[in-house]
Structures are given as C-alpha cells and as structure tokens.
Amino acid sequence: MIQDKNVQSPIHSGFNAQSTSWDVIKGIDLTGKTVIITGGYAGIGLETTKTLVSAGAQVIVPARDIEKARKNLSGVQNIEFELLDLMDPQSIDAFAEKFIASGKKLDLLINNAGIMWVPLRRDSRGIESQLATNYLGQFHLTARLWPTLKKANGARVISVSSYGHQMAPFNFEDPNFEHREYQTLLGYGQSKTACNLFAVELDARGKAFNVRAYSVHPGSVYGTDLGREEPIDLFKQMGTHDENGNIKPEVEARLKTIPQGAATTVWCATSPLLHDIGGVYCENCDIAEIDHGQIEHRFDDPATIRGVQSYSLDKQNAEHLWKLSEEMIGIPFNIG
C-alpha cells in the first residue's frame, strides 16, 4: 500500500529545477517563526538558513563544530548556535532539553544534516554511520522536540532525502550490515529511503496535531562538500568524471547551483500550496512523480535523476520502520 497517487504527483507549483531558494521565498513572511536546521552552516543547509532568516525567521543552527558554523554565518542576524552531534544520543537529548526549557514553539524543523558514501563506521551503539546520521539521529531529534512542534499549531518537518533512495530499499533484516557485506551505496540508499518512510508515517500520525512532514530531493548540486569521501571510481563508473577524476564540463554545466539545491527545502517549508498536503517526497519545488520505470535515468544528465520509488512511500514499511526506530534508539516516539 502506497500513498494515494493523487497526493504523490506534481501539483504544478509554478517553480521548477532552475528556481532558487530566493525565488521561492518571495512574498513569504516568517516573522515570529522559530526554525531549527541541522547542518545549517554548510552547503545547501547554509543557503537554507540565509534564505529563511531573510524572511524574518529566528534560526537555530545545531552544529558539531560551532566555530565553523559561526564563521560560515558571520554577519547573518537572528541566528543562534548550539552544540549537537547526531551520532551521539546524549548530545541529541541535551540539545532538545535546552530548547524545550526555553519555552519556545518550533515552527519548522529541517533535518538537513547528512553524510554520503563513507567507509564502514559505527556509532557507540554499533549503528552504521550513514543510517545513524542521515536518519536515526533525525528520528531521535524529532521525537525529543515533538512537544514544541505540537505547540506551534502548524509546524512542518522537512527531511532532506535524496534520489539516492533509489539505490536501496530499507533492509529490515540487517540494517546495520552485521550479516551482509557492507556497500556504501546500499548504506546511503537505505538511509534515504528511511527519510522518505519517516515523512510518510510522521505525517500520518502528526497531522491530527497540525504538524505536516515532507521529504526532499535537493537535486544534483555542485559546490557542496557532501561527497568529500566518495571514491572517485564510483563517479567514473557513473560517467560523470573523466579518467583523471575530474568532473566532465558538460555534466558540471547541468548541475544545480547551491541556491537551486536549497529551493525545494524552502518550498516545502513555506509553500501555502502544501497547507493540506503532507507525507510526500518533493523535488524541483514540486511533488515528485512516482517512478514506475517510465523515467530513464542517466547520471551524466542530472535532469534525469528524479522520481520516487514506491517502496519508499509504502505505508506498511513506514509503520514497520517507526517501530524498529523506536527499538534502535531505545525511546518511544509518542505522538499523542
């Protein structure tokens, strides 16, 4: 069972793959709104922070490296910095407790932080690092901040996913690669599939409290440091880089800029068109099309890297993952 096809289909937003976060934010007033953006000090997260601040939002940027965050956001007003490591459960709890103690409501939670295509690493609980950072840390953080999201009476939770979800469904039998060979693409893929499933289930449970959830594919973006550990041979195999490991000029020319990469996150966070819609996977500032095999994907043409797999929208998978996630982090996520 998947989300209603009439929900998971484009709504012709008026924006497209070339739209920037600055195009999307025009006419939007976020004065009085409080936002938390994980990873909001680098790449598309940094652009997202700057864009939302420009519309009047107060933005809290959790960071493992606060000095780096301060430097990257130097001169930007209405920013607060707090320590947070998504691979450290105690750090998540401490951050959430401090925010709750402030008495603030949380209007927007943007789960933007992530890692990509890294060697096998595990956190202190033995959880594979891409799953821990890209999904379980976000699930844990959202669970702890839930009372403040309900308080906002109209909050949205955006999880930055990826086309990479098409690389792998979620492996419920062995999510931590304890009984199968580790492959970084499979680890990344299942972590992003988990983000999509999380949006489906969080929205289903949260809409009664006027909290809506979305997952986002930013697009193929040039100029971020997300892929700093990616093996160059992977790029060669995909046809995006030449034999010397340099990105092909014709591929680079088709990649999104960072402001274009941040646009869909900002659209999901602010668009009035989504007032009564949630639990959907979005790309190019619109709801994505379900990929039934009709989309030809070519990594050397980033415009074809689109669409969403039905397994990452499956309601039963989403319910199963919610329960498993509670078990893996050792705390319940009580919505009521």
C-alpha atoms as one frame of an Amber mdcrd trajectory, in Angstrom:
protein
   0.000   0.000   0.000   1.479   3.338  -1.058   0.444   6.905  -0.605  -2.515
   7.984  -2.721  -1.235   8.560  -6.256  -3.245  11.763  -6.396  -1.188  13.034
  -3.462   2.210  11.831  -4.668   2.046  13.600  -8.006   3.096  17.055  -9.227
   0.805  19.973  -8.414   2.353  22.442 -10.893   3.722  24.809  -8.278   4.925
  27.462 -10.716   8.549  26.720  -9.851  10.979  24.311 -11.473  14.504  22.841
 -11.338  16.026  26.241 -12.126  14.205  28.055  -9.337  16.333  29.235  -6.416
  15.555  29.465  -2.724  15.386  33.236  -3.210  12.706  32.847  -5.886  10.668
  30.597  -3.619  10.847  32.853  -0.541   9.496  35.951  -2.325   6.341  37.168
  -0.610   6.782  34.840   2.382   6.855  36.420   5.863   8.376  34.274   8.632
   8.471  36.956  11.290   7.941  35.343  14.683   8.723  31.854  13.386  11.366
  29.669  15.034  13.368  27.273  12.881  15.927  24.557  13.645  18.141  23.484
  10.733  20.605  20.653  11.315  23.686  21.140   9.162  22.514  24.691   8.569
  26.025  26.074   8.255  27.363  24.382   5.109  26.238  23.693   1.558  22.504
  23.795   0.901  21.872  23.971   4.649  23.767  27.247   4.835  21.770  28.632
   1.915  18.537  27.463   3.555  19.472  29.260   6.769  20.266  32.513   4.985
  17.057  32.346   2.959  14.755  31.757   5.929  16.484  34.461   8.001  15.904
  36.888   5.128  12.159  36.267   5.512  12.245  37.130   9.207  12.725  33.735
  10.851  14.747  33.135  14.009  17.023  30.208  13.108  18.812  27.883  15.496
  21.757  26.092  13.918  22.914  22.981  15.787  26.496  22.087  14.932  29.276
  19.682  15.837  31.720  22.492  15.038  30.277  25.717  16.414  33.308  27.780
  15.410  32.926  26.692  11.790  29.224  27.491  11.974  29.912  30.971  13.393
  32.478  31.653  10.678  30.229  30.493   7.823  27.286  32.547   9.108  29.274
  35.583  10.149  27.227  38.749   9.693  23.894  36.938   9.441  21.368  38.167
  12.000  18.778  36.208  14.013  20.967  33.110  14.364  21.658  31.023  17.447
  24.255  28.249  17.634  24.046  25.136  19.782  26.176  22.016  20.083  24.724
  18.856  18.511  26.210  15.581  17.256  23.580  13.385  15.589  25.686  10.270
  16.198  25.646  10.900  19.952  22.273  10.210  21.650  23.257  12.158  24.769
  24.067  15.184  22.620  20.635  14.984  20.978  18.910  14.773  24.352  20.895
  17.690  25.779  20.133  19.901  22.772  16.411  19.094  22.863  16.152  19.580
  26.626  17.717  23.033  26.348  15.348  24.065  23.568  12.285  22.760  25.423
  13.393  24.610  28.559  13.424  27.868  26.562   9.625  27.646  26.277   9.724
  28.333  22.537   7.460  26.714  19.995   9.106  25.139  16.951   7.544  26.124
  13.643   9.997  24.421  11.301  12.364  21.511  11.885  14.606  20.948   8.891
  16.544  17.706   9.163  19.204  18.703   6.672  22.471  17.267   8.044  23.835
  14.188   6.341  26.828  12.186   5.188  27.319  10.311   1.949  29.148   7.275
   0.602  31.545   6.833   3.503  33.557   3.776   4.598  32.008   1.463   7.181
  31.853   3.224  10.520  29.636   2.646  13.523  28.477   4.795  16.412  28.805
   3.798  20.071  25.674   1.635  19.734  27.031  -0.236  16.716  24.729   1.553
  14.271  26.155   2.132  10.780  27.109   5.794  10.422  25.002   6.745   7.387
  21.892   5.280   8.989  22.740   6.913  12.329  23.389  10.378  10.867  21.011
  10.563   7.923  18.009   9.014   9.619  18.079   7.689  13.192  19.590  10.862
  14.628  16.868  12.857  12.883  14.157  10.488  14.175  15.553  10.819  17.706
  15.765  14.615  17.467  12.229  14.938  16.101  10.890  12.681  18.846  12.520
  14.771  21.568  11.347  18.058  20.049   7.811  16.823  19.385   6.115  18.800
  22.205   7.465  22.052  20.757   6.281  21.134  17.246   2.759  20.491  18.514
   2.854  23.802  20.357   3.379  25.680  17.075  -0.044  24.632  15.711   1.056
  24.495  12.093   4.607  23.167  12.211   6.353  21.406   9.359   9.143  18.829
   9.486  11.328  18.526   6.390  13.795  15.680   5.991  16.405  16.172   3.288
  16.445  12.884   1.431  17.935  12.126  -1.980  17.449  10.409  -5.304  19.915
   8.029  -3.648  16.920   6.303  -2.045  16.586   4.548  -5.410  19.848   2.730
  -4.695  18.301   0.573  -1.975  15.083  -0.142  -0.102  15.329  -0.353   3.669
  16.771  -3.674   4.796  14.703  -4.625   7.838  16.565  -7.898   8.339  20.055
  -6.393   8.551  20.046  -2.574   8.622  23.496  -2.402  10.242  25.366  -4.703
   7.867  26.088  -7.251  10.568  25.359 -10.259   8.337  25.985  -8.889   4.841
  28.887  -7.244   3.088  28.976  -3.501   3.576  28.430  -1.477   0.419  28.439
   2.260   0.903  25.804   2.878  -1.791  23.417   0.448  -0.120  24.014   2.106
   3.244  23.366   5.535   1.807  20.359   4.364  -0.196  18.565   2.729   2.715
  19.208   5.744   4.958  17.465   7.983   2.434  14.640   5.506   1.888  14.209
   5.705   5.664  13.863   9.502   5.420  11.022   9.093   2.921   9.245   6.492
   5.028   9.655   8.694   8.098   7.877  11.572   6.348   5.019   9.246   5.376
   4.467   7.952   8.919   5.206  11.190  10.767   2.655  12.994   8.629   0.061
  10.266   9.125   0.487  10.462  12.897   1.143  14.184  13.221  -1.491  15.811
  11.038  -4.086  15.483  13.822  -1.874  17.940  15.735  -1.427  20.186  12.675
   2.136  19.011  12.050   2.942  18.026   8.458   6.026  16.220   7.169   7.892
  16.104   3.861  10.985  14.517   2.350  13.081  16.358  -0.211  15.486  15.582
  -3.043  17.620  18.728  -3.492  18.817  17.649  -6.927  22.337  17.100  -8.174
  24.132  20.109  -6.709  27.596  21.460  -7.492  29.821  23.010  -4.857  28.896
  21.204  -1.622  31.371  19.149   0.408  28.910  16.296   0.956  30.809  13.934
  -1.312  34.262  14.589   0.064  34.816  10.926   0.965  33.255   9.388  -2.113
  35.554   7.003  -4.020  36.395   8.606  -7.347  35.909   5.246  -9.084  32.183
   5.499  -8.346  31.992   8.756 -10.274  33.912   7.238 -13.170  31.508   4.296
 -13.277  28.544   6.660 -13.376  30.089   8.563 -16.284  30.236  11.914 -14.516
  34.046  12.128 -14.256  36.891  11.510 -16.698  39.807   9.104 -16.289  41.747
  11.693 -14.295  38.925  12.053 -11.769  37.771  15.457 -12.999  34.095  16.218
 -13.434  33.171  16.455 -17.109  32.405  20.068 -18.135  29.125  19.099 -19.797
  27.980  17.400 -16.568  29.063  20.314 -14.382  27.101  22.710 -16.586  23.899
  20.747 -15.900  24.263  20.588 -12.111  22.228  22.797  -9.825  23.753  25.742
  -8.029  23.576  25.755  -4.229  20.658  28.273  -4.215  18.824  25.966  -6.637
  19.646  22.995  -4.405  18.125  24.718  -1.371  14.957  25.720  -3.213  12.875
  22.590  -2.660  13.589  22.555   1.081  12.451  26.170   1.317   9.408  25.438
  -0.830   8.339  22.549   1.411   8.934  24.674   4.497   6.892  27.663   3.346
   4.590  26.999   0.379   0.894  27.666   1.027   0.141  25.079  -1.669   1.126
  22.380   0.825  -1.196  23.575   3.575  -3.409  20.479   3.270  -0.827  18.072
   1.820   1.856  16.102   3.630   3.745  12.831   3.686   5.083  13.423   0.183
   8.508  13.313  -1.457   9.347  16.523  -3.314  11.881  17.636  -5.913  12.354
  20.631  -8.198   9.983  22.685  -5.998   7.063  20.358  -6.582   5.765  16.964
  -5.516   7.713  14.264  -7.347   6.376  11.740  -9.823   6.313   8.071  -8.807
   8.875   6.125 -10.832   7.213   3.068 -12.333  10.119   2.522 -14.720   8.984
   5.186 -17.164  11.844   7.548 -16.250  15.181   6.958 -17.985  17.970   7.756
 -15.523  21.411   8.847 -16.715  23.940  10.036 -14.172  25.694  12.138 -16.823
  22.414  14.064 -17.252  21.360  15.299 -13.782  17.931  16.375 -15.062  17.010
  12.677 -15.370  17.928  11.939 -11.743  14.383  12.286 -10.465  11.295  10.389
  -9.382  10.443   8.423  -6.254  10.257   4.678  -5.677   7.000   3.257  -4.318
   8.803   1.172  -1.697   9.902   4.392  -0.004   6.261   5.529   0.298   4.808
   2.218   1.427   2.551   2.638   4.464   3.336  -0.785   5.920   7.067  -0.211
   5.519   6.663   3.189   7.188   4.834   1.724  10.189   7.400  -1.078  10.486
  10.308   1.360  10.349   8.758   3.592  13.029   8.586   0.686  15.467  12.082
  -0.517  14.584  13.452   3.013  15.007  11.998   3.263  18.495  13.708  -0.026
  19.345  17.035   1.044  17.839  17.237   4.360  19.718  15.702   2.926  22.871
  12.965   5.543  23.355   9.307   5.736  22.356   8.127   8.449  19.974   4.714
   9.195  21.445   2.650  11.476  19.245  -0.395  11.915  21.492
